[in-house]
């Protein structure tokens, strides 16, 4: 099979677009797709101070790498910084943080690390054990997601960031949309999209997703070619997530009907637009009475969860 | 023909008819071509490449599940 552009041997065949690319043209097409996503969605302005929520996995490394290159090329005034949350998942996050530190050192990128244990007194592993003991029927990902979002927003604000970029890719976004659909949670989907949030309170740092239109398979290949120091460790709690079943189903559909993922994301964007309109006027944003973080209720989800887990 | 594949650290061999592709191999071992990348001789290849006798195909699941 030959590259669509130069006719050299292809390394990947993109059945959804009927294109095949050699290494060089895969990289240039990938870079262009990410930059186009940033530009078309007006994700960044020259003066923005940007942070990237990084985990040590491929997607967040790619996001940080591409934003760092934009800075080097003079398209962004400030050098992006990395923000990592150490959840305290033994044998997983400790290892991926080693990859991340190596990456940041190699590209001379400032990395800020914060831990769930320092923030809430216990590691995620501890909280999962407590939840199991109390028979709370909480999945580890539900605890982790709430705490991570809370800390990422809090520390992005403290670091005076204008935008927080995450490494969410096309597959992640479709999975989130489908999960909300299956669970009947339309309001939650209103928070999805290349730039997140229904309304924009001042204490909430705007989140952007430059890899929104990038399939995971392509981000995997990109990080391999760029030789990023990531081992793509698998979280020991990942098998408990409904997301895995949705991922497998979407992969099967994509294999049988190429283009399904892009059609789904296209439909989801239209839905998200409508949902954002529908839900924007319904909730006012307050500050949590316990911690002061933005919330649509009197007490934020994080404080509610801590209360249930610890008391 | 006989080809080898390496998946999650384990190397196995499999008999495949002539003129079959990497995609055929993946389907035979119940791997969705959409969910993996395949490399041979340290080079990633598209799934529609023909299999070569005696070669070892490295199968890499792309989902990190983090």
Short mmCIF file of C-alpha atoms in Angstrom, two decimals:
data_model
loop_
_atom_site.label_atom_id
_atom_site.label_comp_id
_atom_site.label_asym_id
_atom_site.label_seq_id
_atom_site.Cartn_x
_atom_site.Cartn_y
_atom_site.Cartn_z
CA UNK A 1 0.00 0.00 0.00
CA UNK A 2 1.33 3.45 -0.97
CA UNK A 3 1.15 6.85 0.70
CA UNK A 4 -1.69 8.94 -0.81
CA UNK A 5 0.64 11.96 -1.00
CA UNK A 6 4.12 10.71 -2.02
CA UNK A 7 3.54 7.05 -3.07
CA UNK A 8 6.20 5.75 -0.64
CA UNK A 9 5.23 2.63 1.39
CA UNK A 10 2.40 3.49 3.79
CA UNK A 11 2.51 2.72 7.51
CA UNK A 12 -1.18 3.37 8.16
CA UNK A 13 -4.39 3.05 6.20
CA UNK A 14 -7.18 5.36 7.36
CA UNK A 15 -10.27 3.57 6.13
CA UNK A 16 -12.62 6.36 7.24
CA UNK A 17 -11.03 8.84 4.81
CA UNK A 18 -9.62 6.32 2.30
CA UNK A 19 -6.13 7.80 2.85
CA UNK A 20 -2.89 5.99 3.53
CA UNK A 21 0.24 7.72 4.79
CA UNK A 22 3.97 7.12 5.04
CA UNK A 23 5.63 8.12 8.31
CA UNK A 24 6.49 11.64 7.19
CA UNK A 25 3.03 12.44 5.83
CA UNK A 26 1.26 10.77 8.74
CA UNK A 27 3.10 13.12 11.12
CA UNK A 28 2.46 16.25 9.03
CA UNK A 29 -1.24 15.37 8.58
CA UNK A 30 -1.62 14.65 12.29
CA UNK A 31 0.02 17.95 13.28
CA UNK A 32 -2.18 19.84 10.83
CA UNK A 33 -5.34 18.20 12.16
CA UNK A 34 -4.51 19.24 15.74
CA UNK A 35 -3.59 22.80 14.76
CA UNK A 36 -6.79 23.06 12.68
CA UNK A 37 -8.81 21.87 15.70
CA UNK A 38 -7.18 24.57 17.85
CA UNK A 39 -7.74 27.30 15.26
CA UNK A 40 -11.26 26.41 14.06
CA UNK A 41 -12.53 26.18 17.63
CA UNK A 42 -10.67 29.35 18.67
CA UNK A 43 -9.12 27.44 21.56
CA UNK A 44 -6.11 29.68 22.09
CA UNK A 45 -5.03 33.27 21.89
CA UNK A 46 -1.42 34.45 21.65
CA UNK A 47 -1.33 35.83 25.21
CA UNK A 48 -2.93 32.81 26.87
CA UNK A 49 -1.04 31.15 29.67
CA UNK A 50 -1.74 27.47 29.04
CA UNK A 51 -1.35 24.41 31.21
CA UNK A 52 -1.78 20.81 30.14
CA UNK A 53 -3.27 18.18 32.43
CA UNK A 54 -0.68 15.45 32.03
CA UNK A 55 -0.66 11.85 33.14
CA UNK A 56 2.43 10.31 31.58
CA UNK A 57 0.29 8.70 28.86
CA UNK A 58 0.58 9.30 25.14
CA UNK A 59 -2.32 11.72 24.61
CA UNK A 60 -1.38 14.31 27.19
CA UNK A 61 2.28 14.12 26.12
CA UNK A 62 1.25 14.82 22.52
CA UNK A 63 -0.89 17.76 23.62
CA UNK A 64 1.97 19.25 25.64
CA UNK A 65 4.46 18.60 22.83
CA UNK A 66 2.32 20.32 20.17
CA UNK A 67 1.52 23.33 22.38
CA UNK A 68 5.22 23.62 23.26
CA UNK A 69 6.05 23.68 19.57
CA UNK A 70 3.46 26.43 19.02
CA UNK A 71 5.30 28.44 21.68
CA UNK A 72 8.68 27.73 20.05
CA UNK A 73 7.30 28.90 16.71
CA UNK A 74 6.14 32.16 18.33
CA UNK A 75 2.42 31.37 18.05
CA UNK A 76 1.99 31.30 21.85
CA UNK A 77 3.62 33.91 24.07
CA UNK A 78 4.06 31.68 27.13
CA UNK A 79 5.68 28.27 27.29
CA UNK A 80 2.99 25.75 28.33
CA UNK A 81 3.35 24.00 31.67
CA UNK A 82 2.33 20.50 32.77
CA UNK A 83 0.02 19.80 35.71
CA UNK A 84 -0.04 16.24 36.99
CA UNK A 85 -2.31 14.75 39.62
CA UNK A 86 -0.87 11.80 41.50
CA UNK A 87 -3.95 9.84 42.53
CA UNK A 88 -1.97 7.35 44.57
CA UNK A 89 -2.59 4.24 42.48
CA UNK A 90 0.24 1.88 43.38
CA UNK A 91 2.07 0.29 40.45
CA UNK A 92 0.44 2.63 37.95
CA UNK A 93 0.66 6.36 38.54
CA UNK A 94 4.03 6.10 40.29
CA UNK A 95 5.39 4.49 37.10
CA UNK A 96 3.72 6.84 34.62
CA UNK A 97 4.98 9.86 36.56
CA UNK A 98 8.52 8.60 35.94
CA UNK A 99 7.77 8.72 32.17
CA UNK A 100 6.26 12.16 32.52
CA UNK A 101 9.21 13.65 34.43
CA UNK A 102 11.55 12.25 31.78
CA UNK A 103 9.46 13.82 29.01
CA UNK A 104 9.30 17.23 30.71
CA UNK A 105 13.04 17.18 31.37
CA UNK A 106 13.76 16.29 27.74
CA UNK A 107 11.65 19.20 26.44
CA UNK A 108 12.54 21.58 29.28
CA UNK A 109 8.90 21.95 30.34
CA UNK A 110 7.88 23.10 33.83
CA UNK A 111 5.93 20.34 35.62
CA UNK A 112 3.72 20.86 38.67
CA UNK A 113 2.72 17.75 40.59
CA UNK A 114 -0.10 17.57 43.13
CA UNK A 115 -1.28 14.52 45.01
CA UNK A 116 -4.72 13.38 46.15
CA UNK A 117 -3.11 12.25 49.43
CA UNK A 118 -1.78 15.76 50.15
CA UNK A 119 -5.13 17.29 49.18
CA UNK A 120 -7.56 14.92 50.90
CA UNK A 121 -5.41 12.98 53.37
CA UNK A 122 -5.65 9.60 51.64
CA UNK A 123 -4.66 8.00 48.33
CA UNK A 124 -7.19 6.84 45.75
CA UNK A 125 -6.28 3.25 46.68
CA UNK A 126 -7.32 4.09 50.27
CA UNK A 127 -10.59 5.71 49.14
CA UNK A 128 -11.45 2.69 46.97
CA UNK A 129 -10.95 0.38 49.96
CA UNK A 130 -13.15 2.64 52.14
CA UNK A 131 -15.84 2.73 49.46
CA UNK A 132 -15.80 -1.07 49.16
CA UNK A 133 -15.90 -1.51 52.94
CA UNK A 134 -18.87 0.84 53.24
CA UNK A 135 -20.56 -0.87 50.25
CA UNK A 136 -21.03 2.51 48.58
CA UNK A 137 -21.31 1.07 45.04
CA UNK A 138 -18.90 3.72 43.79
CA UNK A 139 -16.61 2.79 40.94
CA UNK A 140 -12.96 3.85 41.40
CA UNK A 141 -13.17 5.96 38.20
CA UNK A 142 -16.09 7.93 39.69
CA UNK A 143 -14.05 8.88 42.76
CA UNK A 144 -10.91 9.56 40.72
CA UNK A 145 -12.70 11.67 38.10
CA UNK A 146 -14.32 13.97 40.67
CA UNK A 147 -11.09 14.52 42.61
CA UNK A 148 -8.95 15.00 39.50
CA UNK A 149 -11.30 17.58 37.96
CA UNK A 150 -11.46 19.44 41.26
CA UNK A 151 -7.69 19.56 41.68
CA UNK A 152 -6.94 20.38 38.07
CA UNK A 153 -9.27 23.37 38.19
CA UNK A 154 -8.09 24.55 41.60
CA UNK A 155 -4.40 24.41 40.74
CA UNK A 156 -4.85 25.78 37.22
CA UNK A 157 -6.47 28.81 38.81
CA UNK A 158 -3.76 29.11 41.46
CA UNK A 159 -1.13 28.95 38.71
CA UNK A 160 -3.05 31.77 36.98
CA UNK A 161 -3.68 29.79 33.81
CA UNK A 162 -6.06 31.12 31.17
CA UNK A 163 -6.68 27.69 29.64
CA UNK A 164 -6.20 24.10 30.68
CA UNK A 165 -5.64 21.67 27.79
CA UNK A 166 -6.31 17.97 28.19
CA UNK A 167 -5.33 15.02 26.04
CA UNK A 168 -8.88 13.74 25.42
CA UNK A 169 -8.98 12.16 21.97
CA UNK A 170 -11.82 11.36 19.55
CA UNK A 171 -12.39 7.92 21.08
CA UNK A 172 -12.53 9.32 24.64
CA UNK A 173 -15.08 11.93 23.60
CA UNK A 174 -17.34 9.50 21.74
CA UNK A 175 -17.21 7.12 24.69
CA UNK A 176 -18.21 9.90 27.11
CA UNK A 177 -21.07 10.96 24.86
CA UNK A 178 -22.36 7.39 24.45
CA UNK A 179 -22.04 6.66 28.19
CA UNK A 180 -24.16 9.74 28.98
CA UNK A 181 -26.66 8.67 26.33
CA UNK A 182 -26.94 5.14 27.73
CA UNK A 183 -27.34 6.52 31.25
CA UNK A 184 -29.98 9.06 30.21
CA UNK A 185 -27.80 11.95 31.38
CA UNK A 186 -28.25 14.57 28.66
CA UNK A 187 -27.23 17.42 30.95
CA UNK A 188 -23.80 15.89 31.42
CA UNK A 189 -23.26 15.82 27.64
CA UNK A 190 -23.82 19.58 27.56
CA UNK A 191 -20.43 19.83 29.30
CA UNK A 192 -18.67 17.98 26.47
CA UNK A 193 -17.20 19.47 23.29
CA UNK A 194 -13.79 20.77 22.16
CA UNK A 195 -14.10 23.59 24.71
CA UNK A 196 -15.88 22.40 27.83
CA UNK A 197 -18.46 23.93 30.11
CA UNK A 198 -22.05 25.14 29.75
CA UNK A 199 -21.49 28.46 31.42
CA UNK A 200 -18.20 30.12 32.24
CA UNK A 201 -17.89 31.14 35.88
CA UNK A 202 -14.82 33.18 36.80
CA UNK A 203 -13.39 30.48 39.09
CA UNK A 204 -13.52 27.85 36.39
CA UNK A 205 -10.47 27.60 34.12
CA UNK A 206 -11.60 26.97 30.55
CA UNK A 207 -10.69 23.50 29.27
CA UNK A 208 -9.66 22.81 25.71
CA UNK A 209 -9.15 19.52 23.90
CA UNK A 210 -6.78 19.87 20.93
CA UNK A 211 -6.97 16.11 20.15
CA UNK A 212 -10.78 16.18 19.86
CA UNK A 213 -10.74 14.94 16.25
CA UNK A 214 -7.79 12.57 16.62
CA UNK A 215 -8.54 8.84 16.87
CA UNK A 216 -6.66 7.02 19.63
CA UNK A 217 -5.02 4.68 17.14
CA UNK A 218 -3.40 7.65 15.44
CA UNK A 219 -2.24 9.23 18.70
CA UNK A 220 -0.66 5.90 19.64
CA UNK A 221 1.24 5.82 16.34
CA UNK A 222 2.26 9.48 16.64
CA UNK A 223 3.74 8.96 20.12
CA UNK A 224 5.57 5.86 18.88
CA UNK A 225 7.12 7.69 15.94
CA UNK A 226 8.08 10.68 18.10
CA UNK A 227 9.60 8.20 20.56
CA UNK A 228 7.89 9.77 23.56
CA UNK A 229 9.04 8.05 26.76
CA UNK A 230 5.64 6.60 27.60
CA UNK A 231 4.87 3.00 28.48
CA UNK A 232 1.10 3.58 28.27
CA UNK A 233 0.59 1.74 31.54
CA UNK A 234 -2.94 0.47 32.11
CA UNK A 235 -4.72 1.62 35.26
CA UNK A 236 -5.51 -1.38 37.53
CA UNK A 237 -9.04 -0.02 37.97
CA UNK A 238 -9.67 0.40 34.21
CA UNK A 239 -11.34 -3.02 33.90
CA UNK A 240 -14.13 -1.85 36.22
CA UNK A 241 -15.18 0.94 33.85
CA UNK A 242 -18.27 0.80 31.63
CA UNK A 243 -16.15 2.85 29.21
CA UNK A 244 -14.23 -0.28 28.15
CA UNK A 245 -17.38 -1.96 26.89
CA UNK A 246 -18.40 1.18 25.02
CA UNK A 247 -14.89 1.38 23.51
CA UNK A 248 -15.06 -2.21 22.28
CA UNK A 249 -18.52 -1.67 20.77
CA UNK A 250 -17.43 1.50 18.97
CA UNK A 251 -14.30 -0.24 17.65
CA UNK A 252 -16.43 -3.08 16.30
CA UNK A 253 -18.80 -0.65 14.60
CA UNK A 254 -15.90 1.32 13.15
CA UNK A 255 -14.37 -1.87 11.76
CA UNK A 256 -17.63 -2.97 10.13
CA UNK A 257 -18.66 0.51 9.02
CA UNK A 258 -15.60 2.77 8.58
CA UNK A 259 -16.38 6.38 9.43
CA UNK A 260 -18.81 5.54 12.25
CA UNK A 261 -16.68 7.30 14.87
CA UNK A 262 -16.44 10.54 12.89
CA UNK A 263 -20.18 10.45 12.10
CA UNK A 264 -20.91 9.92 15.80
CA UNK A 265 -18.70 12.82 16.88
CA UNK A 266 -20.34 15.01 14.24
CA UNK A 267 -23.82 14.14 15.53
CA UNK A 268 -22.67 14.55 19.12
CA UNK A 269 -21.40 18.07 18.41
CA UNK A 270 -24.80 19.11 17.10
CA UNK A 271 -26.43 17.55 20.14
CA UNK A 272 -23.95 19.23 22.52
CA UNK A 273 -24.66 22.61 20.91
CA UNK A 274 -28.41 22.18 21.49
CA UNK A 275 -27.87 20.82 25.00
CA UNK A 276 -25.60 23.76 25.93
CA UNK A 277 -28.39 26.17 24.93
CA UNK A 278 -30.99 24.16 26.79
CA UNK A 279 -29.03 23.91 30.02
CA UNK A 280 -27.18 27.22 30.12
CA UNK A 281 -29.96 29.11 31.87
CA UNK A 282 -30.92 26.41 34.32
CA UNK A 283 -28.05 26.50 36.74
CA UNK A 284 -26.40 29.36 38.49
CA UNK A 285 -22.88 28.86 39.75
CA UNK A 286 -22.18 29.31 43.46
CA UNK A 287 -19.10 28.79 45.55
CA UNK A 288 -19.09 25.63 47.64
CA UNK A 289 -19.89 26.51 51.27
CA UNK A 290 -17.14 24.15 52.45
CA UNK A 291 -14.22 24.67 50.06
CA UNK A 292 -15.16 27.72 47.97
CA UNK A 293 -14.75 25.98 44.60
CA UNK A 294 -17.37 26.64 41.88
CA UNK A 295 -20.45 24.41 42.01
CA UNK A 296 -24.05 24.43 40.81
CA UNK A 297 -25.20 23.32 44.28
CA UNK A 298 -24.48 24.57 47.80
CA UNK A 299 -21.78 21.94 48.36
CA UNK A 300 -19.53 20.75 45.54
CA UNK A 301 -19.37 17.14 44.39
CA UNK A 302 -15.87 16.73 45.85
CA UNK A 303 -16.88 17.84 49.35
CA UNK A 304 -20.01 15.65 49.14
CA UNK A 305 -17.84 12.67 48.23
CA UNK A 306 -15.28 13.34 50.96
CA UNK A 307 -18.11 13.65 53.50
CA UNK A 308 -19.53 10.27 52.43
CA UNK A 309 -16.17 8.52 52.32
CA UNK A 310 -14.58 9.84 55.47
CA UNK A 311 -17.49 10.44 57.86
CA UNK B 1 2.70 -20.72 5.77
CA UNK B 2 3.81 -20.23 9.33
CA UNK B 3 3.91 -16.79 10.90
CA UNK B 4 4.56 -15.64 14.45
CA UNK B 5 2.82 -12.98 16.43
CA UNK B 6 3.65 -11.30 19.69
CA UNK B 7 0.79 -10.00 21.80
CA UNK B 8 1.06 -8.70 25.38
CA UNK B 9 4.55 -10.14 25.75
CA UNK B 10 3.67 -13.65 24.53
CA UNK B 11 4.98 -15.02 21.24
CA UNK B 12 2.93 -17.62 19.41
CA UNK B 13 3.00 -19.26 16.00
CA UNK B 14 0.08 -19.83 13.67
CA UNK B 15 -0.47 -21.53 10.32
CA UNK B 16 -2.04 -19.22 7.74
CA UNK B 17 -3.04 -19.93 4.12
CA UNK B 18 -0.96 -18.22 1.42
CA UNK B 19 -1.89 -14.71 0.26
CA UNK B 20 -3.54 -13.76 3.53
CA UNK B 21 -3.17 -10.30 5.05
CA UNK B 22 -2.35 -8.90 8.49
CA UNK B 23 -6.08 -8.20 8.84
CA UNK B 24 -6.82 -11.92 8.28
CA UNK B 25 -4.30 -12.82 10.99
CA UNK B 26 -5.89 -10.35 13.42
CA UNK B 27 -9.38 -11.68 12.78
CA UNK B 28 -8.17 -15.24 13.21
CA UNK B 29 -6.75 -14.45 16.66
CA UNK B 30 -9.84 -12.40 17.57
CA UNK B 31 -8.21 -8.97 17.57
CA UNK B 32 -10.17 -6.07 16.12
CA UNK B 33 -7.93 -4.41 13.47
CA UNK B 34 -9.44 -1.10 14.58
CA UNK B 35 -8.07 -1.49 18.11
CA UNK B 36 -4.44 -2.45 17.40
CA UNK B 37 -1.35 -1.41 15.47
CA UNK B 38 0.89 -4.03 13.90
CA UNK B 39 4.64 -3.85 13.31
CA UNK B 40 7.03 -6.16 11.53
CA UNK B 41 10.81 -5.73 11.51
CA UNK B 42 10.37 -2.62 13.69
CA UNK B 43 8.12 -0.90 11.12
CA UNK B 44 4.42 -0.26 11.53
CA UNK B 45 2.41 -1.63 8.61
CA UNK B 46 -1.18 -1.22 7.38
CA UNK B 47 -3.55 -4.13 8.03
CA UNK B 48 -3.97 -4.88 4.35
CA UNK B 49 -0.30 -5.85 3.91
CA UNK B 50 0.27 -9.47 2.85
CA UNK B 51 1.69 -11.82 5.49
CA UNK B 52 5.20 -13.16 4.90
CA UNK B 53 6.26 -16.67 5.83
CA UNK B 54 8.37 -16.90 8.99
CA UNK B 55 7.94 -13.27 10.03
CA UNK B 56 7.01 -12.11 13.55
CA UNK B 57 4.18 -9.60 13.81
CA UNK B 58 4.07 -7.41 16.90
CA UNK B 59 0.46 -6.61 17.83
CA UNK B 60 0.00 -3.49 19.95
CA UNK B 61 -3.38 -2.67 21.53
CA UNK B 62 -3.82 1.11 21.26
CA UNK B 63 -6.13 1.79 24.21
CA UNK B 64 -4.25 2.84 27.31
CA UNK B 65 -7.26 2.69 29.63
CA UNK B 66 -5.91 5.23 32.05
#
